GROMACS .gro file of N, CA and C in nm:
model
  444
    1MET      N    1  15.844   1.644   1.167
    1MET     CA    2  15.702   1.658   1.190
    1MET      C    3  15.642   1.528   1.242
    2VAL      N    4  15.690   1.420   1.190
    2VAL     CA    5  15.639   1.290   1.233
    2VAL      C    6  15.678   1.265   1.380
    3GLU      N    7  15.799   1.303   1.415
    3GLU     CA    8  15.844   1.284   1.553
    3GLU      C    9  15.760   1.366   1.650
    4THR      N   10  15.722   1.486   1.612
    4THR     CA   11  15.642   1.572   1.698
    4THR      C   12  15.505   1.509   1.722
    5LEU      N   13  15.444   1.453   1.622
    5LEU     CA   14  15.313   1.390   1.639
    5LEU      C   15  15.322   1.267   1.729
    6SER      N   16  15.426   1.189   1.712
    6SER     CA   17  15.437   1.069   1.794
    6SER      C   18  15.464   1.104   1.941
    7ARG      N   19  15.540   1.209   1.964
    7ARG     CA   20  15.561   1.252   2.103
    7ARG      C   21  15.430   1.302   2.163
    8THR      N   22  15.354   1.377   2.089
    8THR     CA   23  15.226   1.429   2.139
    8THR      C   24  15.131   1.314   2.167
    9ASN      N   25  15.123   1.220   2.075
    9ASN     CA   26  15.034   1.105   2.097
    9ASN      C   27  15.082   1.022   2.216
   10GLY      N   28  15.214   1.008   2.230
   10GLY     CA   29  15.268   0.934   2.344
   10GLY      C   30  15.234   1.001   2.476
   11THR      N   31  15.240   1.134   2.481
   11THR     CA   32  15.204   1.208   2.601
   11THR      C   33  15.057   1.190   2.634
   12GLN      N   34  14.973   1.194   2.532
   12GLN     CA   35  14.830   1.177   2.554
   12GLN      C   36  14.799   1.037   2.605
   13VAL      N   37  14.866   0.938   2.549
   13VAL     CA   38  14.846   0.800   2.593
   13VAL      C   39  14.890   0.785   2.740
   14ALA      N   40  15.003   0.844   2.775
   14ALA     CA   41  15.052   0.836   2.913
   14ALA      C   42  14.955   0.904   3.009
   15GLN      N   43  14.899   1.018   2.968
   15GLN     CA   44  14.802   1.087   3.053
   15GLN      C   45  14.675   1.005   3.069
   16GLU      N   46  14.629   0.941   2.963
   16GLU     CA   47  14.509   0.857   2.970
   16GLU      C   48  14.533   0.738   3.063
   17ASN      N   49  14.652   0.677   3.053
   17ASN     CA   50  14.685   0.563   3.141
   17ASN      C   51  14.690   0.607   3.288
   18ALA      N   52  14.748   0.724   3.314
   18ALA     CA   53  14.755   0.774   3.451
   18ALA      C   54  14.615   0.801   3.505
   19THR      N   55  14.527   0.854   3.423
   19THR     CA   56  14.389   0.881   3.465
   19THR      C   57  14.317   0.750   3.496
   20LYS      N   58  14.338   0.648   3.414
   20LYS     CA   59  14.274   0.518   3.436
   20LYS      C   60  14.324   0.455   3.566
   21GLU      N   61  14.458   0.463   3.591
   21GLU     CA   62  14.514   0.407   3.714
   21GLU      C   63  14.460   0.479   3.837
   22GLU      N   64  14.448   0.609   3.828
   22GLU     CA   65  14.395   0.687   3.940
   22GLU      C   66  14.251   0.651   3.969
   23ALA      N   67  14.171   0.636   3.864
   23ALA     CA   68  14.031   0.599   3.882
   23ALA      C   69  14.019   0.459   3.940
   24TYR      N   70  14.106   0.367   3.895
   24TYR     CA   71  14.102   0.231   3.945
   24TYR      C   72  14.140   0.226   4.093
   25SER      N   73  14.247   0.296   4.130
   25SER     CA   74  14.291   0.291   4.269
   25SER      C   75  14.192   0.361   4.362
   26ALA      N   76  14.124   0.462   4.315
   26ALA     CA   77  14.024   0.529   4.397
   26ALA      C   78  13.905   0.439   4.423
   27SER      N   79  13.874   0.350   4.329
   27SER     CA   80  13.760   0.261   4.347
   27SER      C   81  13.794   0.142   4.434
   28GLN      N   82  13.922   0.123   4.468
   28GLN     CA   83  13.964   0.009   4.547
   28GLN      C   84  13.975   0.040   4.696
   29ILE      N   85  13.926   0.154   4.741
   29ILE     CA   86  13.930   0.191   4.881
   29ILE      C   87  13.818   0.117   4.955
   30GLY      N   88  13.854   0.051   5.063
   30GLY     CA   89  13.756  -0.023   5.141
   30GLY      C   90  13.737   0.040   5.278
   31PRO      N   91  13.648  -0.017   5.360
   31PRO     CA   92  13.620   0.041   5.491
   31PRO      C   93  13.740   0.038   5.586
   32PHE      N   94  13.832  -0.058   5.569
   32PHE     CA   95  13.945  -0.067   5.660
   32PHE      C   96  14.058   0.029   5.623
   33ASP      N   97  14.048   0.092   5.507
   33ASP     CA   98  14.149   0.191   5.469
   33ASP      C   99  14.136   0.318   5.552
   34TYR      N  100  14.023   0.337   5.618
   34TYR     CA  101  14.004   0.455   5.701
   34TYR      C  102  14.041   0.431   5.847
   35CYS      N  103  14.075   0.308   5.882
   35CYS     CA  104  14.112   0.274   6.020
   35CYS      C  105  14.260   0.302   6.042
   36PRO      N  106  14.296   0.352   6.159
   36PRO     CA  107  14.438   0.366   6.189
   36PRO      C  108  14.503   0.228   6.195
   37LYS      N  109  14.631   0.220   6.164
   37LYS     CA  110  14.700   0.091   6.161
   37LYS      C  111  14.699   0.022   6.297
   38LEU      N  112  14.701   0.099   6.403
   38LEU     CA  113  14.704   0.040   6.537
   38LEU      C  114  14.566   0.031   6.601
   39GLY      N  115  14.461   0.066   6.531
   39GLY     CA  116  14.325   0.055   6.583
   39GLY      C  117  14.277   0.183   6.649
   40PHE      N  118  14.151   0.182   6.684
   40PHE     CA  119  14.090   0.297   6.750
   40PHE      C  120  14.108   0.284   6.900
   41ARG      N  121  14.156   0.388   6.965
   41ARG     CA  122  14.183   0.382   7.108
   41ARG      C  123  14.058   0.396   7.194
   42GLU      N  124  13.948   0.443   7.140
   42GLU     CA  125  13.829   0.461   7.222
   42GLU      C  126  13.736   0.338   7.218
   43TYR      N  127  13.786   0.225   7.169
   43TYR     CA  128  13.709   0.101   7.166
   43TYR      C  129  13.773   0.000   7.261
   44TRP      N  130  13.695  -0.101   7.296
   44TRP     CA  131  13.746  -0.208   7.382
   44TRP      C  132  13.798  -0.321   7.293
   45TYR      N  133  13.913  -0.375   7.328
   45TYR     CA  134  13.973  -0.487   7.255
   45TYR      C  135  14.002  -0.599   7.352
   46PRO      N  136  13.977  -0.725   7.312
   46PRO     CA  137  14.015  -0.835   7.401
   46PRO      C  138  14.166  -0.841   7.416
   47GLY      N  139  14.211  -0.852   7.540
   47GLY     CA  140  14.354  -0.848   7.566
   47GLY      C  141  14.413  -0.981   7.606
   48ILE      N  142  14.353  -1.046   7.707
   48ILE     CA  143  14.414  -1.167   7.763
   48ILE      C  144  14.305  -1.243   7.838
   49TRP      N  145  14.324  -1.374   7.849
   49TRP     CA  146  14.233  -1.451   7.934
   49TRP      C  147  14.256  -1.407   8.078
   50THR      N  148  14.149  -1.385   8.149
   50THR     CA  149  14.157  -1.335   8.285
   50THR      C  150  14.234  -1.430   8.377
   51LYS      N  151  14.220  -1.560   8.356
   51LYS     CA  152  14.288  -1.658   8.442
   51LYS      C  153  14.439  -1.658   8.424
   52LYS      N  154  14.491  -1.598   8.318
   52LYS     CA  155  14.636  -1.594   8.295
   52LYS      C  156  14.706  -1.490   8.383
   53VAL      N  157  14.630  -1.400   8.443
   53VAL     CA  158  14.689  -1.299   8.532
   53VAL      C  159  14.673  -1.350   8.674
   54GLY      N  160  14.785  -1.391   8.732
   54GLY     CA  161  14.782  -1.449   8.866
   54GLY      C  162  14.868  -1.371   8.963
   55ARG      N  163  14.961  -1.443   9.025
   55ARG     CA  164  15.046  -1.380   9.126
   55ARG      C  165  15.158  -1.295   9.066
   56ARG      N  166  15.200  -1.326   8.945
   56ARG     CA  167  15.308  -1.250   8.880
   56ARG      C  168  15.248  -1.148   8.782
   57PRO      N  169  15.311  -1.033   8.766
   57PRO     CA  170  15.266  -0.938   8.663
   57PRO      C  171  15.284  -0.998   8.523
   58VAL      N  172  15.197  -0.958   8.432
   58VAL     CA  173  15.199  -1.011   8.296
   58VAL      C  174  15.221  -0.896   8.198
   59SER      N  175  15.306  -0.920   8.100
   59SER     CA  176  15.333  -0.820   7.997
   59SER      C  177  15.240  -0.841   7.879
   60LEU      N  178  15.193  -0.730   7.819
   60LEU     CA  179  15.102  -0.737   7.704
   60LEU      C  180  15.124  -0.613   7.619
   61LYS      N  181  15.124  -0.631   7.488
   61LYS     CA  182  15.138  -0.517   7.397
   61LYS      C  183  15.006  -0.501   7.322
   62MET      N  184  14.945  -0.383   7.336
   62MET     CA  185  14.819  -0.354   7.267
   62MET      C  186  14.825  -0.216   7.206
   63LEU      N  187  14.785  -0.206   7.081
   63LEU     CA  188  14.780  -0.078   7.008
   63LEU      C  189  14.912  -0.003   7.015
   64GLY      N  190  15.021  -0.078   7.015
   64GLY     CA  191  15.153  -0.018   7.017
   64GLY      C  192  15.205   0.021   7.154
   65ASP      N  193  15.125   0.000   7.259
   65ASP     CA  194  15.166   0.034   7.395
   65ASP      C  195  15.204  -0.093   7.470
   66ASP      N  196  15.312  -0.086   7.546
   66ASP     CA  197  15.353  -0.197   7.633
   66ASP      C  198  15.282  -0.181   7.767
   67LEU      N  199  15.210  -0.286   7.807
   67LEU     CA  200  15.131  -0.282   7.931
   67LEU      C  201  15.179  -0.388   8.028
   68VAL      N  202  15.155  -0.362   8.155
   68VAL     CA  203  15.172  -0.462   8.259
   68VAL      C  204  15.036  -0.482   8.324
   69LEU      N  205  14.996  -0.608   8.337
   69LEU     CA  206  14.867  -0.642   8.400
   69LEU      C  207  14.895  -0.713   8.531
   70PHE      N  208  14.820  -0.676   8.633
   70PHE     CA  209  14.833  -0.740   8.764
   70PHE      C  210  14.700  -0.726   8.837
   71ARG      N  211  14.686  -0.800   8.945
   71ARG     CA  212  14.562  -0.796   9.023
   71ARG      C  213  14.568  -0.682   9.124
   72GLY      N  214  14.460  -0.603   9.128
   72GLY     CA  215  14.447  -0.496   9.226
   72GLY      C  216  14.402  -0.550   9.360
   73LYS      N  217  14.378  -0.461   9.454
   73LYS     CA  218  14.335  -0.503   9.589
   73LYS      C  219  14.202  -0.577   9.587
   74ASP      N  220  14.112  -0.536   9.499
   74ASP     CA  221  13.981  -0.599   9.491
   74ASP      C  222  13.980  -0.726   9.406
   75GLY      N  223  14.095  -0.764   9.350
   75GLY     CA  224  14.104  -0.884   9.268
   75GLY      C  225  14.084  -0.858   9.119
   76LYS      N  226  14.041  -0.739   9.084
   76LYS     CA  227  14.023  -0.707   8.942
   76LYS      C  228  14.159  -0.679   8.879
   77ILE      N  229  14.166  -0.695   8.749
   77ILE     CA  230  14.292  -0.675   8.678
   77ILE      C  231  14.313  -0.527   8.650
   78ALA      N  232  14.432  -0.480   8.683
   78ALA     CA  233  14.471  -0.341   8.656
   78ALA      C  234  14.575  -0.340   8.545
   79ALA      N  235  14.577  -0.233   8.467
   79ALA     CA  236  14.674  -0.220   8.357
   79ALA      C  237  14.747  -0.087   8.369
   80LEU      N  238  14.879  -0.094   8.366
   80LEU     CA  239  14.965   0.024   8.370
   80LEU      C  240  15.062   0.018   8.252
   81SER      N  241  15.127   0.129   8.226
   81SER     CA  242  15.237   0.129   8.131
   81SER      C  243  15.345   0.037   8.185
   82ASP      N  244  15.405  -0.042   8.097
   82ASP     CA  245  15.505  -0.139   8.142
   82ASP      C  246  15.638  -0.074   8.176
   83TRP      N  247  15.654   0.054   8.150
   83TRP     CA  248  15.782   0.122   8.174
   83TRP      C  249  15.775   0.204   8.303
   84CYS      N  250  15.868   0.179   8.393
   84CYS     CA  251  15.874   0.253   8.518
   84CYS      C  252  15.911   0.399   8.488
   85PRO      N  253  15.839   0.495   8.547
   85PRO     CA  254  15.869   0.635   8.519
   85PRO      C  255  16.001   0.682   8.580
   86HIS      N  256  16.060   0.604   8.668
   86HIS     CA  257  16.185   0.644   8.732
   86HIS      C  258  16.304   0.627   8.639
   87ARG      N  259  16.330   0.504   8.595
   87ARG     CA  260  16.446   0.478   8.510
   87ARG      C  261  16.413   0.391   8.388
   88GLY      N  262  16.287   0.364   8.364
   88GLY     CA  263  16.247   0.293   8.243
   88GLY      C  264  16.259   0.142   8.247
   89ALA      N  265  16.267   0.083   8.364
   89ALA     CA  266  16.271  -0.063   8.373
   89ALA      C  267  16.131  -0.118   8.347
   90ARG      N  268  16.124  -0.243   8.308
   90ARG     CA  269  15.994  -0.306   8.283
   90ARG      C  270  15.928  -0.350   8.413
   91LEU      N  271  15.809  -0.298   8.436
   91LEU     CA  272  15.735  -0.337   8.557
   91LEU      C  273  15.689  -0.481   8.550
   92SER      N  274  15.670  -0.535   8.430
   92SER     CA  275  15.624  -0.673   8.416
   92SER      C  276  15.729  -0.774   8.465
   93ARG      N  277  15.852  -0.730   8.478
   93ARG     CA  278  15.956  -0.818   8.532
   93ARG      C  279  15.972  -0.799   8.682
   94GLY      N  280  15.883  -0.718   8.739
   94GLY     CA  281  15.886  -0.693   8.883
   94GLY      C  282  15.804  -0.795   8.959
   95TYR      N  283  15.761  -0.754   9.077
   95TYR     CA  284  15.693  -0.846   9.168
   95TYR      C  285  15.567  -0.781   9.224
   96ARG      N  286  15.485  -0.865   9.285
   96ARG     CA  287  15.372  -0.817   9.363
   96ARG      C  288  15.408  -0.837   9.509
   97GLU      N  289  15.492  -0.751   9.559
   97GLU     CA  290  15.536  -0.762   9.698
   97GLU      C  291  15.420  -0.738   9.794
   98PHE      N  292  15.334  -0.644   9.759
   98PHE     CA  293  15.222  -0.607   9.844
   98PHE      C  294  15.094  -0.623   9.764
   99GLU      N  295  14.988  -0.660   9.830
   99GLU     CA  296  14.860  -0.684   9.763
   99GLU      C  297  14.813  -0.559   9.687
  100GLY      N  298  14.776  -0.578   9.560
  100GLY     CA  299  14.722  -0.468   9.481
  100GLY      C  300  14.827  -0.375   9.423
  101THR      N  301  14.954  -0.414   9.426
  101THR     CA  302  15.060  -0.328   9.375
  101THR      C  303  15.154  -0.409   9.286
  102VAL      N  304  15.237  -0.336   9.211
  102VAL     CA  305  15.345  -0.397   9.135
  102VAL      C  306  15.473  -0.320   9.171
  103THR      N  307  15.582  -0.393   9.191
  103THR     CA  308  15.708  -0.334   9.232
  103THR      C  309  15.808  -0.340   9.118
  104CYS      N  310  15.872  -0.229   9.092
  104CYS     CA  311  15.974  -0.221   8.988
  104CYS      C  312  16.095  -0.305   9.030
  105PRO      N  313  16.148  -0.390   8.940
  105PRO     CA  314  16.262  -0.475   8.979
  105PRO      C  315  16.394  -0.400   8.987
  106TYR      N  316  16.400  -0.279   8.933
  106TYR     CA  317  16.527  -0.208   8.926
  106TYR      C  318  16.559  -0.134   9.056
  107HIS      N  319  16.472  -0.043   9.098
  107HIS     CA  320  16.497   0.033   9.221
  107HIS      C  321  16.391   0.010   9.329
  108GLY      N  322  16.290  -0.069   9.301
  108GLY     CA  323  16.194  -0.105   9.405
  108GLY      C  324  16.083  -0.005   9.428
  109TYR      N  325  16.049   0.077   9.331
  109TYR     CA  326  15.934   0.166   9.348
  109TYR      C  327  15.806   0.087   9.332
  110VAL      N  328  15.709   0.115   9.417
  110VAL     CA  329  15.585   0.038   9.424
  110VAL      C  330  15.471   0.123   9.370
  111PHE      N  331  15.393   0.067   9.275
  111PHE     CA  332  15.281   0.138   9.212
  111PHE      C  333  15.152   0.064   9.240
  112ASP      N  334  15.047   0.140   9.271
  112ASP     CA  335  14.916   0.077   9.291
  112ASP      C  336  14.842   0.069   9.158
  113GLU      N  337  14.716   0.021   9.161
  113GLU     CA  338  14.641   0.000   9.037
  113GLU      C  339  14.602   0.128   8.965
  114THR      N  340  14.612   0.243   9.031
  114THR     CA  341  14.583   0.370   8.964
  114THR      C  342  14.707   0.427   8.895
  115GLY      N  343  14.824   0.368   8.920
  115GLY     CA  344  14.949   0.415   8.862
  115GLY      C  345  15.028   0.505   8.955
  116GLN      N  346  14.974   0.535   9.072
  116GLN     CA  347  15.042   0.622   9.167
  116GLN      C  348  15.152   0.545   9.239
  117CYS      N  349  15.269   0.606   9.249
  117CYS     CA  350  15.378   0.546   9.326
  117CYS      C  351  15.345   0.563   9.474
  118VAL      N  352  15.334   0.454   9.546
  118VAL     CA  353  15.295   0.460   9.687
  118VAL      C  354  15.413   0.441   9.781
  119ALA      N  355  15.525   0.391   9.728
  119ALA     CA  356  15.644   0.372   9.813
  119ALA      C  357  15.766   0.353   9.726
  120GLY      N  358  15.878   0.386   9.783
  120GLY     CA  359  16.006   0.357   9.721
  120GLY      C  360  16.086   0.276   9.820
  121LEU      N  361  16.113   0.152   9.786
  121LEU     CA  362  16.180   0.065   9.884
  121LEU      C  363  16.322   0.110   9.914
  122ILE      N  364  16.381   0.194   9.830
  122ILE     CA  365  16.514   0.245   9.858
  122ILE      C  366  16.509   0.388   9.915
  123GLU      N  367  16.390   0.439   9.937
  123GLU     CA  368  16.371   0.576   9.987
  123GLU      C  369  16.319   0.571  10.130
  124SER      N  370  16.330   0.681  10.197
  124SER     CA  371  16.273   0.689  10.333
  124SER      C  372  16.122   0.713  10.320
  125PRO      N  373  16.047   0.686  10.424
  125PRO     CA  374  15.902   0.710  10.418
  125PRO      C  375  15.866   0.858  10.395
  126GLU      N  376  15.956   0.949  10.427
  126GLU     CA  377  15.931   1.092  10.407
  126GLU      C  378  15.978   1.140  10.269
  127SER      N  379  16.010   1.050  10.180
  127SER     CA  380  16.062   1.087  10.049
  127SER      C  381  15.963   1.175   9.972
  128ARG      N  382  16.016   1.276   9.907
  128ARG     CA  383  15.931   1.364   9.827
  128ARG      C  384  15.925   1.319   9.681
  129LEU      N  385  16.012   1.226   9.641
  129LEU     CA  386  16.015   1.178   9.503
  129LEU      C  387  15.902   1.079   9.474
  130ALA      N  388  15.882   0.984   9.563
  130ALA     CA  389  15.783   0.879   9.539
  130ALA      C  390  15.642   0.932   9.512
  131PRO      N  391  15.589   1.027   9.590
  131PRO     CA  392  15.452   1.074   9.561
  131PRO      C  393  15.439   1.149   9.427
  132LYS      N  394  15.550   1.197   9.373
  132LYS     CA  395  15.546   1.270   9.246
  132LYS      C  396  15.544   1.179   9.125
  133MET      N  397  15.587   1.053   9.141
  133MET     CA  398  15.593   0.961   9.028
  133MET      C  399  15.459   0.897   9.003
  134ARG      N  400  15.429   0.881   8.875
  134ARG     CA  401  15.302   0.823   8.835
  134ARG      C  402  15.322   0.746   8.704
  135SER      N  403  15.264   0.630   8.694
  135SER     CA  404  15.267   0.551   8.572
  135SER      C  405  15.130   0.564   8.505
  136LYS      N  406  15.129   0.567   8.374
  136LYS     CA  407  15.002   0.579   8.302
  136LYS      C  408  14.918   0.454   8.325
  137ASN      N  409  14.793   0.474   8.361
  137ASN     CA  410  14.705   0.360   8.380
  137ASN      C  411  14.601   0.354   8.267
  138TYR      N  412  14.552   0.235   8.242
  138TYR     CA  413  14.455   0.209   8.136
  138TYR      C  414  14.331   0.145   8.196
  139PRO      N  415  14.212   0.178   8.145
  139PRO     CA  416  14.091   0.113   8.197
  139PRO      C  417  14.085  -0.033   8.152
  140THR      N  418  14.031  -0.116   8.237
  140THR     CA  419  14.013  -0.257   8.204
  140THR      C  420  13.870  -0.298   8.237
  141ALA      N  421  13.825  -0.403   8.172
  141ALA     CA  422  13.695  -0.462   8.201
  141ALA      C  423  13.708  -0.612   8.179
  142GLN      N  424  13.629  -0.689   8.253
  142GLN     CA  425  13.632  -0.834   8.240
  142GLN      C  426  13.494  -0.882   8.201
  143TRP      N  427  13.491  -0.972   8.105
  143TRP     CA  428  13.364  -1.027   8.059
  143TRP      C  429  13.386  -1.167   8.006
  144GLN      N  430  13.315  -1.262   8.059
  144GLN     CA  431  13.319  -1.403   8.020
  144GLN      C  432  13.462  -1.458   8.014
  145GLY      N  433  13.541  -1.425   8.112
  145GLY     CA  434  13.675  -1.479   8.123
  145GLY      C  435  13.780  -1.409   8.039
  146ILE      N  436  13.744  -1.296   7.977
  146ILE     CA  437  13.837  -1.221   7.894
  146ILE      C  438  13.853  -1.083   7.955
  147THR      N  439  13.976  -1.036   7.958
  147THR     CA  440  14.005  -0.900   8.005
  147THR      C  441  14.021  -0.810   7.884
  148PHE      N  442  13.946  -0.702   7.883
  148PHE     CA  443  13.951  -0.605   7.775
  148PHE      C  444  14.027  -0.483   7.823
   0.00000   0.00000   0.00000
């Protein structure tokens, strides 16, 4: 009989402790607990100093995405996915062979600031593959020397 009472009291104590822990942890939720770990995608984030993007493409990782930044035809910074849609090479290791474009170092496909493949250096001008390829592009803005 004594053992039964102690087990019952032990169960009650354990339940009370669990309730206290639950109440304590619920009160410790802050405003950042509701934010995704990688941030909100519909907001602007500072990415890089604008002067760091020059003649060579620049690699940048933001919100879990690998980006390549380069200057477009108008001189503004363009951002594309850093992975070439053809074979997955990094565009940031490529070149700016032509103004306003970035060229993949692996097979030589050329992408403009909108992400559209405009040429394939290993393809003929009548190639049907190059116009079908597209790299994801991201919006950019520049303010006080910072590219967002």
